[in-house]
Each structure stands twice: as C-alpha cells, then as structure tokens.
Short mmCIF file of C-alpha atoms (C1' of nucleotides) in Angstrom, two decimals:
data_model
loop_
_atom_site.label_atom_id
_atom_site.label_comp_id
_atom_site.label_asym_id
_atom_site.label_seq_id
_atom_site.Cartn_x
_atom_site.Cartn_y
_atom_site.Cartn_z
CA MET A 1 -2.49 13.41 22.51
CA LYS A 2 -1.03 10.76 20.34
CA GLN A 3 -3.50 7.93 20.78
CA SER A 4 -6.64 7.09 22.64
CA ASP A 5 -5.18 5.17 25.54
CA GLU A 6 -1.81 6.76 25.83
CA GLY A 7 -2.90 10.05 27.21
CA ALA A 8 -4.52 9.05 30.50
CA GLY A 9 -3.28 5.75 31.81
CA PRO A 10 -3.57 2.17 30.62
CA ALA A 11 -7.16 2.49 29.42
CA ALA A 12 -9.25 0.88 32.17
CA PRO A 13 -10.77 -2.41 30.94
CA SER A 14 -14.50 -2.33 30.45
CA ARG A 15 -16.76 -3.26 33.35
CA ARG A 16 -18.67 -5.61 31.13
CA LYS A 17 -17.51 -9.16 30.78
CA ASP A 18 -18.68 -9.58 27.20
CA ALA A 19 -16.71 -6.53 26.14
CA ARG A 20 -13.51 -7.81 27.71
CA ARG A 21 -14.03 -11.21 26.20
CA ASN A 22 -14.69 -9.84 22.75
CA LYS A 23 -11.58 -7.72 22.85
CA GLU A 24 -9.53 -10.75 23.76
CA THR A 25 -11.21 -12.84 21.07
CA LEU A 26 -10.53 -10.13 18.53
CA LEU A 27 -6.85 -10.00 19.41
CA GLU A 28 -6.52 -13.75 18.99
CA ALA A 29 -8.43 -13.70 15.73
CA ALA A 30 -6.34 -10.82 14.43
CA ALA A 31 -3.10 -12.57 15.34
CA ALA A 32 -4.25 -15.71 13.53
CA VAL A 33 -5.46 -13.86 10.47
CA PHE A 34 -2.30 -11.74 10.28
CA VAL A 35 -0.20 -14.90 10.23
CA THR A 36 -2.08 -16.46 7.36
CA SER A 37 -3.18 -13.43 5.34
CA GLY A 38 -0.81 -10.72 6.44
CA VAL A 39 -1.55 -7.52 8.30
CA ASP A 40 -3.37 -6.27 5.20
CA ALA A 41 -6.10 -8.82 5.61
CA PRO A 42 -9.58 -7.32 5.26
CA VAL A 43 -10.97 -6.12 8.56
CA ARG A 44 -14.04 -8.20 7.87
CA ASP A 45 -11.96 -11.36 7.98
CA VAL A 46 -10.81 -10.57 11.49
CA ALA A 47 -14.31 -9.72 12.66
CA SER A 48 -15.89 -12.81 11.19
CA ARG A 49 -13.10 -15.07 12.42
CA ALA A 50 -13.75 -13.66 15.88
CA GLY A 51 -17.45 -14.14 15.39
CA VAL A 52 -18.29 -10.51 16.06
CA GLY A 53 -19.69 -7.66 14.01
CA LEU A 54 -17.70 -4.90 12.40
CA GLY A 55 -19.04 -2.39 14.87
CA THR A 56 -17.59 -4.36 17.73
CA LEU A 57 -14.19 -4.53 16.15
CA TYR A 58 -14.14 -0.82 15.45
CA ARG A 59 -15.22 0.10 18.94
CA HIS A 60 -12.35 -1.83 20.48
CA PHE A 61 -9.83 -0.79 17.85
CA PRO A 62 -10.91 2.52 16.34
CA THR A 63 -8.46 2.13 13.51
CA ARG A 64 -6.67 -0.73 11.87
CA ALA A 65 -3.40 0.56 13.24
CA ASP A 66 -4.66 0.21 16.80
CA LEU A 67 -5.38 -3.44 16.16
CA ILE A 68 -1.94 -4.08 14.73
CA ILE A 69 -0.28 -2.22 17.58
CA ALA A 70 -2.19 -4.26 20.13
CA VAL A 71 -1.27 -7.52 18.46
CA TYR A 72 2.45 -6.80 18.28
CA ARG A 73 2.93 -4.65 21.36
CA HIS A 74 4.70 -7.39 23.32
CA GLN A 75 7.26 -8.00 20.63
CA VAL A 76 7.95 -4.34 20.09
CA GLU A 77 8.53 -3.93 23.80
CA ALA A 78 10.90 -6.88 23.82
CA CYS A 79 12.83 -5.39 20.93
CA ALA A 80 13.05 -2.04 22.67
CA GLU A 81 14.33 -3.63 25.86
CA ALA A 82 16.91 -5.63 23.98
CA GLY A 83 18.77 -2.48 22.96
CA PRO A 84 20.36 -1.53 26.28
CA ALA A 85 20.95 -5.18 27.05
CA LEU A 86 22.93 -5.69 23.86
CA LEU A 87 24.91 -2.53 24.48
CA ALA A 88 25.94 -3.97 27.81
CA THR A 89 26.90 -7.41 26.58
CA ALA A 90 28.22 -6.94 23.06
CA ALA A 91 31.92 -6.57 22.36
CA THR A 92 31.54 -3.17 20.74
CA PRO A 93 28.77 -0.64 20.20
CA HIS A 94 28.83 -1.41 16.50
CA SER A 95 28.35 -5.08 17.23
CA ALA A 96 25.44 -4.24 19.52
CA LEU A 97 23.91 -2.09 16.83
CA ARG A 98 24.27 -4.84 14.29
CA GLN A 99 22.68 -7.41 16.57
CA TRP A 100 19.85 -5.10 17.43
CA ILE A 101 19.16 -4.38 13.77
CA ASP A 102 19.12 -8.13 13.19
CA LEU A 103 16.48 -8.46 15.88
CA PHE A 104 14.42 -5.70 14.35
CA VAL A 105 14.70 -7.14 10.87
CA ASP A 106 13.75 -10.60 12.06
CA PHE A 107 10.70 -9.17 13.74
CA LEU A 108 9.58 -7.30 10.65
CA VAL A 109 10.35 -10.02 8.16
CA THR A 110 8.27 -12.58 9.99
CA LYS A 111 5.15 -10.39 9.96
CA HIS A 112 3.62 -10.44 6.52
CA GLY A 113 3.24 -6.96 5.25
CA LEU A 114 4.04 -5.22 8.51
CA ALA A 115 7.05 -3.40 7.13
CA ALA A 116 5.01 -2.15 4.21
CA VAL A 117 2.16 -0.90 6.29
CA LEU A 118 4.57 0.57 8.79
CA ARG A 119 5.85 2.87 6.13
CA SER A 120 2.52 3.60 4.60
CA ASP A 121 1.25 7.13 4.39
CA GLN A 122 -2.29 5.79 4.21
CA ALA A 123 -4.63 7.62 6.50
CA GLY A 124 -4.99 5.86 9.82
CA PHE A 125 -1.58 4.24 9.81
CA GLY A 126 0.12 7.26 11.23
CA ALA A 127 -0.54 5.89 14.70
CA LEU A 128 1.30 2.68 13.87
CA HIS A 129 4.25 4.52 12.45
CA ASP A 130 4.34 6.82 15.44
CA TYR A 131 4.15 3.98 17.92
CA PHE A 132 7.10 2.17 16.43
CA LEU A 133 9.11 5.35 16.30
CA ASP A 134 8.22 6.45 19.82
CA ARG A 135 9.24 3.11 21.20
CA LEU A 136 12.20 2.10 19.08
CA LEU A 137 13.78 5.29 17.82
CA PRO A 138 15.34 6.25 21.17
CA VAL A 139 16.78 2.76 21.46
CA CYS A 140 18.27 2.95 18.00
CA ALA A 141 19.57 6.43 18.66
CA GLU A 142 21.38 5.27 21.78
CA LEU A 143 23.06 2.41 19.95
CA LEU A 144 23.99 4.68 17.09
CA ASP A 145 25.37 7.36 19.35
CA SER A 146 27.49 4.87 21.21
CA ALA A 147 28.99 3.58 17.99
CA VAL A 148 29.63 7.10 16.76
CA THR A 149 31.20 8.12 20.03
CA ALA A 150 33.41 5.06 19.92
CA GLY A 151 34.55 6.23 16.51
CA GLU A 152 33.38 3.08 14.84
CA ILE A 153 30.96 4.52 12.35
CA ARG A 154 30.28 7.64 10.36
CA ALA A 155 28.18 10.31 11.99
CA ASP A 156 26.12 11.55 9.09
CA ILE A 157 23.27 9.08 9.35
CA ASP A 158 20.70 9.79 12.01
CA ALA A 159 18.67 7.16 13.83
CA LEU A 160 15.44 8.03 12.05
CA THR A 161 16.95 7.59 8.62
CA LEU A 162 18.59 4.33 9.64
CA MET A 163 15.40 2.89 11.11
CA ARG A 164 13.31 3.87 8.15
CA GLY A 165 15.92 2.52 5.81
CA VAL A 166 16.08 -0.82 7.57
CA GLY A 167 12.32 -0.95 7.77
CA ASN A 168 12.07 -0.27 4.07
CA LEU A 169 14.60 -2.97 3.29
CA CYS A 170 12.27 -5.46 4.95
CA ILE A 171 9.32 -4.65 2.74
CA GLY A 172 8.28 -7.63 0.71
CA ALA A 173 10.95 -9.85 2.19
CA GLU A 174 8.44 -12.40 3.45
CA SER A 175 6.94 -13.10 0.07
CA ASP A 176 10.07 -13.57 -2.00
CA PRO A 177 12.68 -16.18 -1.12
CA ASP A 178 15.13 -14.59 -3.56
CA TYR A 179 15.19 -11.34 -1.64
CA ASP A 180 17.38 -11.48 1.44
CA ALA A 181 16.50 -8.49 3.57
CA ARG A 182 18.55 -9.71 6.49
CA ARG A 183 21.74 -9.78 4.49
CA LEU A 184 20.95 -6.44 2.92
CA ALA A 185 20.45 -4.86 6.32
CA GLY A 186 23.80 -6.30 7.31
CA VAL A 187 25.42 -4.71 4.28
CA LEU A 188 23.85 -1.40 5.21
CA VAL A 189 25.19 -1.55 8.74
CA ASP A 190 28.59 -2.51 7.32
CA GLY A 191 28.43 0.55 5.16
CA LEU A 192 28.11 2.72 8.24
CA ARG A 193 31.64 1.94 9.28
CA ARG A 194 34.08 4.79 8.98
CA PRO A 195 35.44 4.88 5.47
CA ASP A 196 39.07 4.35 6.39
CA MET B 1 3.36 -12.85 -23.65
CA LYS B 2 4.40 -10.30 -21.13
CA GLN B 3 2.37 -7.31 -22.15
CA SER B 4 0.03 -6.18 -24.82
CA ASP B 5 2.51 -4.52 -27.12
CA GLU B 6 5.66 -6.42 -26.34
CA GLY B 7 4.79 -9.72 -27.90
CA ALA B 8 4.42 -8.80 -31.56
CA GLY B 9 6.19 -5.61 -32.42
CA PRO B 10 5.72 -2.02 -31.34
CA ALA B 11 1.92 -2.18 -31.26
CA ALA B 12 0.84 -0.50 -34.48
CA PRO B 13 -0.84 2.83 -33.71
CA SER B 14 -4.54 2.91 -34.35
CA ARG B 15 -5.79 3.91 -37.80
CA ARG B 16 -8.18 6.34 -36.20
CA LYS B 17 -7.06 9.84 -35.46
CA ASP B 18 -9.25 10.28 -32.38
CA ALA B 19 -7.80 7.17 -30.82
CA ARG B 20 -4.23 8.33 -31.35
CA ARG B 21 -5.07 11.76 -30.01
CA ASN B 22 -6.79 10.40 -26.94
CA LYS B 23 -3.88 8.15 -26.11
CA GLU B 24 -1.53 11.09 -26.31
CA THR B 25 -3.85 13.26 -24.24
CA LEU B 26 -4.08 10.52 -21.64
CA LEU B 27 -0.32 10.25 -21.38
CA GLU B 28 0.01 13.98 -20.84
CA ALA B 29 -2.79 14.00 -18.31
CA ALA B 30 -1.29 11.06 -16.47
CA ALA B 31 2.13 12.67 -16.34
CA ALA B 32 0.62 15.85 -14.94
CA VAL B 33 -1.53 14.06 -12.39
CA PHE B 34 1.36 11.82 -11.28
CA VAL B 35 3.48 14.88 -10.57
CA THR B 36 0.88 16.52 -8.38
CA SER B 37 -0.87 13.55 -6.81
CA GLY B 38 1.62 10.72 -7.20
CA VAL B 39 1.33 7.57 -9.21
CA ASP B 40 -1.36 6.39 -6.82
CA ALA B 41 -3.77 9.04 -8.01
CA PRO B 42 -7.24 7.68 -8.76
CA VAL B 43 -7.62 6.55 -12.33
CA ARG B 44 -10.68 8.75 -12.57
CA ASP B 45 -8.55 11.81 -12.00
CA VAL B 46 -6.44 10.98 -15.03
CA ALA B 47 -9.46 10.27 -17.20
CA SER B 48 -11.28 13.42 -16.23
CA ARG B 49 -8.17 15.57 -16.53
CA ALA B 50 -7.81 14.18 -20.04
CA GLY B 51 -11.47 14.81 -20.69
CA VAL B 52 -12.20 11.21 -21.64
CA GLY B 53 -14.26 8.42 -20.14
CA LEU B 54 -12.96 5.57 -18.05
CA GLY B 55 -13.60 3.11 -20.84
CA THR B 56 -11.27 5.03 -23.10
CA LEU B 57 -8.51 5.08 -20.57
CA TYR B 58 -8.80 1.35 -19.93
CA ARG B 59 -8.82 0.49 -23.60
CA HIS B 60 -5.54 2.29 -24.17
CA PHE B 61 -3.98 1.16 -20.91
CA PRO B 62 -5.58 -2.09 -19.82
CA THR B 63 -4.10 -1.79 -16.37
CA ARG B 64 -2.78 0.98 -14.24
CA ALA B 65 0.70 -0.44 -14.56
CA ASP B 66 0.59 -0.04 -18.33
CA LEU B 67 -0.16 3.64 -17.90
CA ILE B 68 2.72 4.13 -15.49
CA ILE B 69 5.09 2.20 -17.75
CA ALA B 70 4.10 4.31 -20.73
CA VAL B 71 4.62 7.55 -18.82
CA TYR B 72 8.09 6.68 -17.58
CA ARG B 73 9.37 4.51 -20.41
CA HIS B 74 11.74 7.16 -21.72
CA GLN B 75 13.42 7.67 -18.38
CA VAL B 76 13.77 3.98 -17.71
CA GLU B 77 15.40 3.53 -21.08
CA ALA B 78 17.79 6.38 -20.38
CA CYS B 79 18.73 4.81 -17.08
CA ALA B 80 19.31 1.46 -18.71
CA GLU B 81 21.54 2.97 -21.36
CA ALA B 82 23.54 4.88 -18.80
CA GLY B 83 24.88 1.65 -17.31
CA PRO B 84 27.35 0.61 -20.01
CA ALA B 85 28.29 4.25 -20.55
CA LEU B 86 29.26 4.67 -16.90
CA LEU B 87 31.19 1.44 -16.93
CA ALA B 88 33.23 2.82 -19.81
CA THR B 89 33.93 6.22 -18.32
CA ALA B 90 34.14 5.71 -14.56
CA ALA B 91 37.45 5.17 -12.81
CA THR B 92 36.48 1.81 -11.41
CA PRO B 93 33.55 -0.59 -11.73
CA HIS B 94 32.55 0.19 -8.16
CA SER B 95 32.47 3.87 -8.98
CA ALA B 96 30.32 3.14 -12.03
CA LEU B 97 27.97 1.06 -9.92
CA ARG B 98 27.68 3.81 -7.36
CA GLN B 99 26.95 6.44 -10.00
CA TRP B 100 24.39 4.25 -11.67
CA ILE B 101 22.64 3.57 -8.38
CA ASP B 102 22.58 7.32 -7.81
CA LEU B 103 20.86 7.74 -11.15
CA PHE B 104 18.32 5.08 -10.32
CA VAL B 105 17.63 6.53 -6.90
CA ASP B 106 17.22 10.02 -8.29
CA PHE B 107 14.73 8.71 -10.79
CA LEU B 108 12.67 6.90 -8.19
CA VAL B 109 12.79 9.59 -5.56
CA THR B 110 11.45 12.23 -7.90
CA LYS B 111 8.35 10.17 -8.82
CA HIS B 112 5.89 10.31 -5.99
CA GLY B 113 5.00 6.84 -4.90
CA LEU B 114 6.67 5.05 -7.79
CA ALA B 115 9.06 3.12 -5.59
CA ALA B 116 6.20 1.97 -3.41
CA VAL B 117 4.02 0.83 -6.25
CA LEU B 118 7.01 -0.76 -7.94
CA ARG B 119 7.34 -3.10 -5.02
CA SER B 120 3.68 -3.66 -4.56
CA ASP B 121 2.23 -7.13 -4.74
CA GLN B 122 -1.13 -5.64 -5.65
CA ALA B 123 -2.74 -7.42 -8.54
CA GLY B 124 -2.02 -5.67 -11.80
CA PHE B 125 1.28 -4.17 -10.76
CA GLY B 126 3.22 -7.25 -11.63
CA ALA B 127 3.67 -5.89 -15.13
CA LEU B 128 5.30 -2.74 -13.78
CA HIS B 129 7.61 -4.70 -11.56
CA ASP B 130 8.50 -7.02 -14.42
CA TYR B 131 9.16 -4.18 -16.81
CA PHE B 132 11.60 -2.49 -14.50
CA LEU B 133 13.35 -5.75 -13.82
CA ASP B 134 13.50 -6.81 -17.45
CA ARG B 135 15.01 -3.54 -18.44
CA LEU B 136 17.27 -2.63 -15.54
CA LEU B 137 18.26 -5.88 -13.91
CA PRO B 138 20.71 -6.91 -16.66
CA VAL B 139 22.31 -3.50 -16.49
CA CYS B 140 22.71 -3.73 -12.74
CA ALA B 141 24.03 -7.26 -13.02
CA GLU B 142 26.70 -6.19 -15.45
CA LEU B 143 27.88 -3.39 -13.20
CA LEU B 144 27.83 -5.69 -10.21
CA ASP B 145 29.71 -8.44 -11.98
CA SER B 146 32.39 -6.04 -13.14
CA ALA B 147 32.94 -4.82 -9.61
CA VAL B 148 33.04 -8.35 -8.26
CA THR B 149 35.45 -9.47 -10.95
CA ALA B 150 37.65 -6.48 -10.15
CA GLY B 151 37.69 -7.71 -6.58
CA GLU B 152 36.21 -4.49 -5.28
CA ILE B 153 33.11 -5.82 -3.63
CA ARG B 154 31.75 -8.90 -1.94
CA ALA B 155 30.10 -11.48 -4.14
CA ASP B 156 27.24 -12.60 -1.97
CA ILE B 157 24.69 -10.01 -3.04
CA ASP B 158 23.01 -10.63 -6.36
CA ALA B 159 21.70 -7.93 -8.67
CA LEU B 160 18.06 -8.65 -7.93
CA THR B 161 18.53 -8.27 -4.20
CA LEU B 162 20.52 -5.08 -4.67
CA MET B 163 17.96 -3.52 -6.99
CA ARG B 164 15.05 -4.40 -4.78
CA GLY B 165 16.93 -3.14 -1.77
CA VAL B 166 17.74 0.17 -3.39
CA GLY B 167 14.19 0.46 -4.68
CA ASN B 168 12.85 -0.19 -1.21
CA LEU B 169 15.15 2.41 0.29
CA CYS B 170 13.52 4.98 -1.97
CA ILE B 171 10.02 4.30 -0.73
CA GLY B 172 8.55 7.34 0.93
CA ALA B 173 11.63 9.44 0.31
CA GLU B 174 9.70 12.06 -1.63
CA SER B 175 7.32 12.88 1.18
CA ASP B 176 9.72 13.22 4.08
CA PRO B 177 12.57 15.71 4.01
CA ASP B 178 14.13 14.05 7.06
CA TYR B 179 14.63 10.79 5.22
CA ASP B 180 17.63 10.81 2.93
CA ALA B 181 17.29 7.83 0.61
CA ARG B 182 20.15 8.97 -1.56
CA ARG B 183 22.62 8.92 1.28
CA LEU B 184 21.27 5.61 2.53
CA ALA B 185 21.72 4.04 -0.88
CA GLY B 186 25.27 5.34 -0.85
CA VAL B 187 25.87 3.70 2.51
CA LEU B 188 24.50 0.45 1.15
CA VAL B 189 26.82 0.52 -1.83
CA ASP B 190 29.70 1.34 0.52
CA GLY B 191 28.78 -1.71 2.51
CA LEU B 192 29.27 -3.86 -0.53
CA ARG B 193 32.99 -3.22 -0.50
CA ARG B 194 35.10 -6.17 0.47
CA PRO B 195 35.37 -6.22 4.22
CA ASP B 196 39.14 -5.78 4.42
"C1'" DC C 1 -35.86 -10.66 41.97
"C1'" DG C 2 -37.16 -7.35 38.65
"C1'" DA C 3 -36.66 -2.94 36.38
"C1'" DC C 4 -33.72 0.29 33.93
"C1'" DG C 5 -30.03 3.06 32.25
"C1'" DA C 6 -25.54 2.55 30.50
"C1'" DT C 7 -22.88 -0.11 27.61
"C1'" DA C 8 -21.87 -2.89 23.81
"C1'" DC C 9 -23.44 -5.42 19.73
"C1'" DG C 10 -24.40 -6.37 14.74
"C1'" DG C 11 -24.45 -5.45 10.27
"C1'" DA C 12 -26.57 -2.43 6.86
"C1'" DA C 13 -25.11 1.63 4.59
"C1'" DC C 14 -21.69 4.91 2.95
"C1'" DA C 15 -17.55 6.54 0.56
"C1'" DC C 16 -13.95 5.59 -2.40
"C1'" DT C 17 -11.25 2.63 -4.96
"C1'" DG C 18 -10.07 -0.29 -9.59
"C1'" DT C 19 -12.28 -2.60 -13.36
"C1'" DT C 20 -15.81 -4.37 -16.65
"C1'" DC C 21 -19.51 -3.94 -19.87
"C1'" DC C 22 -22.35 -2.45 -23.39
"C1'" DG C 23 -25.37 0.86 -25.81
"C1'" DT C 24 -24.06 4.97 -28.45
"C1'" DT C 25 -21.07 7.78 -31.28
"C1'" DT C 26 -17.42 8.64 -34.41
"C1'" DT C 27 -14.35 7.47 -38.02
"C1'" DG C 28 -12.47 6.15 -42.46
"C1'" DG C 29 -12.91 3.51 -46.63
"C1'" DC C 30 -15.98 2.44 -50.43
"C1'" DG D 1 -23.28 9.52 -48.49
"C1'" DC D 2 -23.34 4.79 -46.48
"C1'" DC D 3 -21.93 1.47 -43.27
"C1'" DA D 4 -19.21 -1.77 -40.72
"C1'" DA D 5 -15.54 -1.47 -37.67
"C1'" DA D 6 -13.47 0.93 -34.12
"C1'" DA D 7 -13.62 3.76 -30.25
"C1'" DC D 8 -16.20 6.34 -26.78
"C1'" DG D 9 -18.52 7.35 -22.28
"C1'" DG D 10 -20.01 6.41 -18.04
"C1'" DA D 11 -23.18 3.46 -15.46
"C1'" DA D 12 -22.64 -0.62 -12.91
"C1'" DC D 13 -19.97 -4.07 -10.34
"C1'" DA D 14 -16.83 -5.72 -6.81
"C1'" DG D 15 -13.85 -5.15 -2.84
"C1'" DT D 16 -12.02 -2.12 0.51
"C1'" DG D 17 -12.19 0.78 5.18
"C1'" DT D 18 -15.30 3.21 8.16
"C1'" DT D 19 -19.62 5.14 10.21
"C1'" DC D 20 -24.09 4.90 12.21
"C1'" DC D 21 -27.92 3.60 14.77
"C1'" DG D 22 -31.66 0.46 16.18
"C1'" DT D 23 -31.42 -3.57 19.14
"C1'" DA D 24 -29.70 -6.72 22.66
"C1'" DT D 25 -27.13 -7.39 26.78
"C1'" DC D 26 -25.14 -6.40 31.14
"C1'" DG D 27 -24.61 -4.88 35.85
"C1'" DT D 28 -26.57 -2.33 39.36
"C1'" DC D 29 -29.92 -0.60 42.43
"C1'" DG D 30 -34.32 -0.63 44.55
#
DNA sequence: CGACGATACGGAACACTGTTCCGTTTTGGC
DNA sequence: GCCAAAACGGAACAGTGTTCCGTATCGTCG
C-alpha cells in the first residue's frame, strides 16, 4: 500500500541471473555516485556508471526514492535499532535522546544532499520521506516519551516535529564547513529541557 | 560586483515607459504567482501572467533570484530595521533576539518555498542567499553579541550558523500544518541560554 | 540440444524545467 | 516624420526525470 515491495513480502529476487546482477551493480554504482556527487546526481550518471541503460535502472528502482532507500536501508535500520539500545544504556532518557539525535544527524550529514531530498515535496520523494518516518519516528517517539515521562523535557514538541526539525537542520551541512549542524541539533535538544 | 544594480547606484530606471511598466507588471505578477504557487513556480507562469515574453522577464531580472529579491526586498528591509529597534525596547538582549527570530521565521514561513530556495545550492540562487545574508546577518550578529555580552547565552554559536539553522527550520513549514517551525525556532533560541 | 515464451535490456523519445539568442517592434529625441 | 537605440517576444537550446517499446537474453521444457 505504501511501496511496491512492502505490501507482500520481501520482493522475491528475479529468477534471472542477469537481473539480479544488474540490480546489485546498480546499487554499488548508486552508492559510489552518491558519495561523490550527492544523492541528487543525475539518474543517467548512475546508469552509465553501472553500465546499464536507463530502462534497466527504472525497472529495478521505479523511482529515484526507491534507489536511495535501497542504498541506505542498512544504515537506517541500524539507527532505528540504536534507539532502544541507548534507552537501556544511557544515564537518563534525555541523554539517550541526545545521543540518538547525534547518531541521526551524523548519518544525514555524511550523505550529501540526503537531508534536503528527504524533506523535499518533489513528486516521487514521498516514498523516501515515508520510509524514514515509518522506520524512525516510532523510535524517536519512544525516546521523547521517556524523557517527558521522566520530567526532563517539555511536552509540547511531538516526535514528528522534532525529527523534521533535526532533519532540516542538517540540510546543506555537508557543503559548508562554517555551518555546524551537529552543534545546532545539540542546542535544539538542550532547548527541550524544562524551562526551570 | 555582487548584483546588477548594487555596484553603481540604484540602477537608474529605464528612459522608456514600456520598460518601466513591464518591470512593474512583472513584479506584481511574480508576487501573485509566488503566493499561489510558491517561489518555485515556473518562470513561464510569471511571464504569461504578466502578459510578456520570456525575454522581457529575463532582461529585467537576469536570474530567478533577482526576481525573488525584488519581490521581497521591502520585507527584508523591514526585518533588518526591526533588529536595532527590538534591542532598544526589549527587556533583555535575549528577549530581543527571540522576538527578532520570531519576525524572521514569520516572514519565511509565510512565503511558500522561500526558505528552501534560500538554502539551495542551485546555480543562480547564490545571489538570493547572499542578499539575505548581507542584509540580515549583521543584524543577527548584533543581537547575538548583545546577548552574549550580557551573559545570557552561550558563545559558541555564531550568527551565520544561527541564521542558517533558523532558516532551515522553516523549510516546508508552510505546507504541513503538523510541523510547527515557529515553536521549534523558539526551542532553539531557548537552547542558546547558558546551561546553568 | 534446440525451440520458445517470459523476462529483462537499452536508449530514443517525451515532458518540463531554466536560460539564451536574435529577428522584429516600439519608443523617444531630433 | 525619421531613425538609431532600446526593448520585446518566443523559438530554440540544454539538462533534468520518466516512459515506452522493439530487441536481446535467459531459463525451461520437449
């Protein structure tokens, strides 16, 4: 309902060897191109780097967002799993929240243009936005709730607003050494503390 | 050196009546189109709404950024002038800073897509970015310095980082009622307070 | 081993941008 | 009224994402 391969299982790999190989090649090419040219790199660059035609790329990844999701899925999963872990090990819920936000910011800041495209309303990027939210919002909400329940922070900021805010703070951070998104995110999380 | 009409005086208006009229018409058309379709609206929409050709538009506003700057110049000026005024009337420098940030956020949030394009690295938008910074950064720096000097806030966030952060927080705020950029900016400014 | 249908491939073609260019039209001074 | 300078209009160019379909390849089945 949300995406092609989310509705009915893990999307059985093709029976054809060339198809499987091309998909793998495309993922590697995309990862390489994203590192050097950012996630906004022309689709043609990815296809040609992989040595395949545009049609092939689009069959495997119907939209640009699907390609980006596939490339970064592992890291998003890792970030999602880190939430509960931090909650268990950190001194306080607020500390866990702060550390988790740091993780999230580091992830975004090291992917050229990801934060920007994450927020984009451009057609076709909705899937990307949705994926991140589906996967990470519950994690953020749990951390936030814990901190609120512990009385450490104010209760008038919801998880969605916080995540979008932090994501927005990361936009452009990778291309400007004078802009310190990490510190800014830290200030934001500081600002959540109960005004008292 | 920076822009067409900034280097050598206020850019003498054309001696031809049709040229002056078209420029005015274009500004009105642009303002109208920006309100309904955002500042990302196709240039063609502005030209056709104004009833002129593309060539005419581009002669008056060599780049899209010039058009946007011209449309919002008044409001940017007003925001810039509000800085010293707030510093003089507010109870504390931090309060003045907060109120000024509120003004800035309100301005950005009410202009569809302005915050996004302000931050954009797209070719041709540098002028827009530079204009905002030239005009508002000194104002922000003064407010920030006053608050730091008064010992109200931490000193490790510079004006550029703060402005870009606040600008980023506003991205997408106009198209999502669940995202409260104003409140988030308030939290950020709260977070600037000396941790003590 | 040799068809043969399903599957996947490649890249030309399309739609939609911003921007440039230049032949044509309009204007204002003489 | 004439004419050079200025401005106009929109076709044409360049760079995107995306679609489409004729062709090539693969895996199976006889």
